C-alpha atoms as a printed R data frame, in Angstrom:
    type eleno elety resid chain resno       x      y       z
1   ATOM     1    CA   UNK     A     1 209.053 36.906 211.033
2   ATOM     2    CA   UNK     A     2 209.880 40.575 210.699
3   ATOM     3    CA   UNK     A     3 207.423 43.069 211.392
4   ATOM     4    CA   UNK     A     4 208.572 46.402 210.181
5   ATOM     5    CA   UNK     A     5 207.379 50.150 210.314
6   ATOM     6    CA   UNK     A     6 208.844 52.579 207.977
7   ATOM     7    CA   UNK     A     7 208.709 55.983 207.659
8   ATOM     8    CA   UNK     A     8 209.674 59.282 209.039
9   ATOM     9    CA   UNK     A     9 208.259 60.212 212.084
10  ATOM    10    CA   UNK     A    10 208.990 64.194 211.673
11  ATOM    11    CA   UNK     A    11 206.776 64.353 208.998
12  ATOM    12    CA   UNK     A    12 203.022 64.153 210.287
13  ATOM    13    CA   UNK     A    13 201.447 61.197 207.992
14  ATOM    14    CA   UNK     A    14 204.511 59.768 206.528
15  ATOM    15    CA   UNK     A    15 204.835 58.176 210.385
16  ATOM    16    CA   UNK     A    16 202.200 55.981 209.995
17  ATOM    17    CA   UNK     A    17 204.346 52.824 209.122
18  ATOM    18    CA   UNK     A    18 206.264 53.288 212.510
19  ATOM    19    CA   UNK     A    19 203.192 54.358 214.532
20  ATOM    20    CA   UNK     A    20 201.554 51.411 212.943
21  ATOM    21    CA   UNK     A    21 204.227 49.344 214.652
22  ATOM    22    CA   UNK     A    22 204.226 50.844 218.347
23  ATOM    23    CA   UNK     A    23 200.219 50.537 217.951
24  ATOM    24    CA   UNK     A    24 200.733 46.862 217.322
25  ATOM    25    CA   UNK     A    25 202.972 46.796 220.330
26  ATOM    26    CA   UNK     A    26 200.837 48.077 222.908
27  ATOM    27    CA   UNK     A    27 198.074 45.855 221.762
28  ATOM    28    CA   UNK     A    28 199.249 42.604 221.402
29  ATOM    29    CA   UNK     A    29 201.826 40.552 222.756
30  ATOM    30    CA   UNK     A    30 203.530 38.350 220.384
31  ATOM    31    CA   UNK     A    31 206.141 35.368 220.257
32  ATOM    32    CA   UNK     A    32 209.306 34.880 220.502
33  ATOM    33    CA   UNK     A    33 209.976 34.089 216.580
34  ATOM    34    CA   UNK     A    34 208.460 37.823 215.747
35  ATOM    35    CA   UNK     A    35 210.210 40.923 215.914
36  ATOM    36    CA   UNK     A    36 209.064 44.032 216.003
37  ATOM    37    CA   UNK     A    37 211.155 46.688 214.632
38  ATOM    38    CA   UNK     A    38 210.826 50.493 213.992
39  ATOM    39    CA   UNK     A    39 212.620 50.920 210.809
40  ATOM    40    CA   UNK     A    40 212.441 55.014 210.666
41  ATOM    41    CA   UNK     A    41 214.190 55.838 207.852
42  ATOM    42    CA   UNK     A    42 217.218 53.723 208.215
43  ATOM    43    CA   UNK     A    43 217.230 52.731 204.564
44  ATOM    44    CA   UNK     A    44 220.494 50.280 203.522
45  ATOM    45    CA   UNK     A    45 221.123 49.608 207.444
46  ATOM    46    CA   UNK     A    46 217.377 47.627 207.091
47  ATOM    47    CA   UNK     A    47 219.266 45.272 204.582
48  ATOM    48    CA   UNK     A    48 220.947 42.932 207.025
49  ATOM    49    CA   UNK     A    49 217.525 42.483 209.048
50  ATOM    50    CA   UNK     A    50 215.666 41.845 205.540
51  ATOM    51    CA   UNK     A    51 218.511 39.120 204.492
52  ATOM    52    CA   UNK     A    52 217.932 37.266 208.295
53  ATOM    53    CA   UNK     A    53 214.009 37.289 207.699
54  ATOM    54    CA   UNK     A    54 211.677 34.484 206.052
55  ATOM    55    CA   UNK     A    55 209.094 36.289 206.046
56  ATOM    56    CA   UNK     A    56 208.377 40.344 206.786
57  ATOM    57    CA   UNK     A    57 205.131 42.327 207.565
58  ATOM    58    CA   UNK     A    58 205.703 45.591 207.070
59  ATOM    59    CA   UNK     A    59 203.499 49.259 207.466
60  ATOM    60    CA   UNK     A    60 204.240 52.588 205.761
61  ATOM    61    CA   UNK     A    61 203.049 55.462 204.131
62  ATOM    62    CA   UNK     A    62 201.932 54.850 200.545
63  ATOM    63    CA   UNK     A    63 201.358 57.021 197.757
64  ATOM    64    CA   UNK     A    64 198.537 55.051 195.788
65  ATOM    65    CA   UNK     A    65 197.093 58.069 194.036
66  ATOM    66    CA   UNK     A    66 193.856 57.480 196.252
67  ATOM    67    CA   UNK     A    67 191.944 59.176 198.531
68  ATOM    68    CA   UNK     A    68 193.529 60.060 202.578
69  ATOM    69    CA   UNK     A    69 193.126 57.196 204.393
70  ATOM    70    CA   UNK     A    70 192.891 54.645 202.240
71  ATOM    71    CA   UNK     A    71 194.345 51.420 203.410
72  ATOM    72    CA   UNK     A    72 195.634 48.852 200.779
73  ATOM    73    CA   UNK     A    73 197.685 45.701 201.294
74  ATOM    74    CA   UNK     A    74 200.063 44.972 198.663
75  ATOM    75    CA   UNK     A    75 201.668 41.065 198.942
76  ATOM    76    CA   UNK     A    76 204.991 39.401 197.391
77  ATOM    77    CA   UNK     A    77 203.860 39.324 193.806
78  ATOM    78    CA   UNK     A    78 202.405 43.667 194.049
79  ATOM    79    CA   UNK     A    79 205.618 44.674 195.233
80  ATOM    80    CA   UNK     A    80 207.747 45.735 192.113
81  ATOM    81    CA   UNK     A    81 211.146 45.543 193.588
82  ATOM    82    CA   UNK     A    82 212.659 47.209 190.031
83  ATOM    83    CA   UNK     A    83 210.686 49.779 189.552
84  ATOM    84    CA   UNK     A    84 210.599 52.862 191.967
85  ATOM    85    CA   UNK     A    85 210.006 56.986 191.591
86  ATOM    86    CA   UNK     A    86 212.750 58.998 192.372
87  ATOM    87    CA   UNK     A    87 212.874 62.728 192.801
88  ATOM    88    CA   UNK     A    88 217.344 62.147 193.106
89  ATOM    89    CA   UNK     A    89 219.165 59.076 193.445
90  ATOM    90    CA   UNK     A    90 220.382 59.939 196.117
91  ATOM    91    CA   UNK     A    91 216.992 58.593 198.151
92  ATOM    92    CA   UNK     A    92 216.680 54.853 198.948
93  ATOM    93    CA   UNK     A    93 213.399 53.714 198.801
94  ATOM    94    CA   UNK     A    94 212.290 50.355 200.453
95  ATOM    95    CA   UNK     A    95 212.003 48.752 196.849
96  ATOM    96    CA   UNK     A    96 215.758 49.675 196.217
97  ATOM    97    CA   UNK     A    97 215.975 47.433 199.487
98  ATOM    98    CA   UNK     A    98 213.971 44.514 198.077
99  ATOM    99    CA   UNK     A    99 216.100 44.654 194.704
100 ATOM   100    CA   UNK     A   100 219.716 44.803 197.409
101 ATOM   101    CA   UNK     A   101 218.495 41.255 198.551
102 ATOM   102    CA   UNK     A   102 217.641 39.923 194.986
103 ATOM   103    CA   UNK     A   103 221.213 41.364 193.815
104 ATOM   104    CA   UNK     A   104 222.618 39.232 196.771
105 ATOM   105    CA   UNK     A   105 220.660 36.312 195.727
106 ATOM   106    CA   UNK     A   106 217.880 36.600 198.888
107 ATOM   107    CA   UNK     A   107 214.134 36.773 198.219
108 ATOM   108    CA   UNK     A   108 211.935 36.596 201.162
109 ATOM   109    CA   UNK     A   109 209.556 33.472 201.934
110 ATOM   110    CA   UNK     A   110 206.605 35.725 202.343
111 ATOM   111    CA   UNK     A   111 205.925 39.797 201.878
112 ATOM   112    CA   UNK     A   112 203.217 41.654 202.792
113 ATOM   113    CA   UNK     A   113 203.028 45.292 203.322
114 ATOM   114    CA   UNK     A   114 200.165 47.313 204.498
115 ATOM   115    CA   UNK     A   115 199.927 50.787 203.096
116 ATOM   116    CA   UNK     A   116 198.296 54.111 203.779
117 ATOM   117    CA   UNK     A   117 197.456 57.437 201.989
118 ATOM   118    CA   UNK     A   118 198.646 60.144 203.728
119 ATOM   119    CA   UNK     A   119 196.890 63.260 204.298
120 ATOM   120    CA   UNK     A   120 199.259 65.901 205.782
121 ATOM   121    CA   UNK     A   121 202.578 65.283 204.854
122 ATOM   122    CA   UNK     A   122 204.465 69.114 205.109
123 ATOM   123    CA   UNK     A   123 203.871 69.275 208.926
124 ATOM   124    CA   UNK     A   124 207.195 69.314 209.909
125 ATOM   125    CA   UNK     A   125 207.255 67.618 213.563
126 ATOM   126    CA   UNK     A   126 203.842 67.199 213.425
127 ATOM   127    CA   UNK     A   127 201.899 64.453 214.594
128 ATOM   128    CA   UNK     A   128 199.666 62.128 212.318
129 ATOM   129    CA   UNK     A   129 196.478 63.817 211.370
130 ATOM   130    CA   UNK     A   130 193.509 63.167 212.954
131 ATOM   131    CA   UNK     A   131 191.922 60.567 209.790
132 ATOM   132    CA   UNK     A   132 195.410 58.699 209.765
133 ATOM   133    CA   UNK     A   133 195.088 58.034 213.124
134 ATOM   134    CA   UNK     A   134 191.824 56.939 213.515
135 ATOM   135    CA   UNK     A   135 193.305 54.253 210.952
136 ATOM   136    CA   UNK     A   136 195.436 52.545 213.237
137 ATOM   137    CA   UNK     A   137 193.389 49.551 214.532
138 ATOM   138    CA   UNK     A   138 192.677 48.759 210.908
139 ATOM   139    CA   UNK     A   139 195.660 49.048 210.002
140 ATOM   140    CA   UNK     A   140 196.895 46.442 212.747
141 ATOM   141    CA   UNK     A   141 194.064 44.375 212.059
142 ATOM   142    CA   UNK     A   142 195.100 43.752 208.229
143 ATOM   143    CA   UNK     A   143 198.676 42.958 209.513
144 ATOM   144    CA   UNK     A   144 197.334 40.235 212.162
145 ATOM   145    CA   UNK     A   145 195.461 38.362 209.173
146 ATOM   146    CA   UNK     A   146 198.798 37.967 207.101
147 ATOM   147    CA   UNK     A   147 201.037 36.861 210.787
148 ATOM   148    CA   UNK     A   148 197.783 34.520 211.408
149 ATOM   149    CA   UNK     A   149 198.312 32.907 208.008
150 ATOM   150    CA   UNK     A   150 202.145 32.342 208.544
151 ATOM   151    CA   UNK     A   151 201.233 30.838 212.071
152 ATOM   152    CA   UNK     A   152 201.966 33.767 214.415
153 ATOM   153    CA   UNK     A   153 199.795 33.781 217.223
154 ATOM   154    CA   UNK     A   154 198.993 37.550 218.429
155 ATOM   155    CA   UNK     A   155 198.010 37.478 222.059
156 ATOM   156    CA   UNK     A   156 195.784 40.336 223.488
157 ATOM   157    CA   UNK     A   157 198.106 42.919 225.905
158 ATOM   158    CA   UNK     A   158 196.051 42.733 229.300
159 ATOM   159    CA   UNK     A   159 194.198 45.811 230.298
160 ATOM   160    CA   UNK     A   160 196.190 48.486 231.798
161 ATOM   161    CA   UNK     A   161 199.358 47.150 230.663
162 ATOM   162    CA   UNK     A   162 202.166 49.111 228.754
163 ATOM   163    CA   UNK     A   163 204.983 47.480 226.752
164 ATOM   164    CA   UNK     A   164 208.456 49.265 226.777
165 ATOM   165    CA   UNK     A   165 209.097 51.623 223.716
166 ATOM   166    CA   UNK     A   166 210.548 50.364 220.642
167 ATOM   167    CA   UNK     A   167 212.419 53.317 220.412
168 ATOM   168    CA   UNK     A   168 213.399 56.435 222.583
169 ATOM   169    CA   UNK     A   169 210.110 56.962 225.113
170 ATOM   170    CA   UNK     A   170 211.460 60.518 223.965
171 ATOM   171    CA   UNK     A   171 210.219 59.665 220.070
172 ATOM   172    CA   UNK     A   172 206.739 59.138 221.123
């Protein structure tokens, strides 16, 4: 199992997927058959990790023409892996990853992602906004559901406890 956060953490809201992730971290410990993984914005480097997954939990910032804040959870069959909006080819979206895998002949066991609507997304270097944040636990909570289903166990991080970084201490 493959539990991924996406998104760019230099632009306020769009961090949420990766945020989502170190949140998940610090809160729960998990087992040795789940990794945790802050995916930035690696884009086509993610591809090798998506082709050695069964199944993949992943967090980011979504555009669902919604209100800020809003949480939805979109699973295997809501995830149109051939259909994407572009402002210039030359971005990779995670869908263009998805399609990579089918291409290759892969198509994941299980998919779920949980997605956000940002609020502030032209703070460049900014933190997440106060109402993303506040979104977190939910957020985690709608992941644990779908690793519960598949048989991952989360196990409560003890009081006081801190889990190393998933990236550079620096990046937090």
């Amino acid at each position: 199992v493959l539990v991924l956060g996406v998104g760019n953490i230099l632009f306020s809201d769009e961090a949420i997927g990766v945020r989502t992730v170190e949140h998940l971290q610090q809160c729960a410990s998990l087992p040795g058959n789940v990794e945790l993984m802050d995916g930035g914005t690696l884009g086509g480097w993610l591809l090798d990790e998506i082709l050695s997954t069964r199944r993949m939990l992943v967090f980011d910032c979504c555009d669902f023409k919604e209100k800020p804040g809003t949480l939805k959870v979109l699973q295997k069959s809501d995830v149109k892996i051939w259909s994407s909006t572009k402002i210039s080819p030359h971005q990779t979206g995670f869908n263009d990853l998805l399609a990579s895998a089918a291409i290759l002949g892969y198509e994941l066991e299980d998919l779920a992602v949980v997605g956000i609507q940002p609020e502030l997304l032209d703070d460049y270097g900014g933190s997440l906004s106060p109402l993303i944040r506040s979104r977190l636990d939910e957020a985690v909570e709608l992941g644990a559901k779908f690793l519960e289903e598949w048989g991952v166990k989360l196990t409560p991080r003890p009081a006081g406890t801190k889990a190393a970084p998933l990236s550079f201490s620096v990046l937090e």
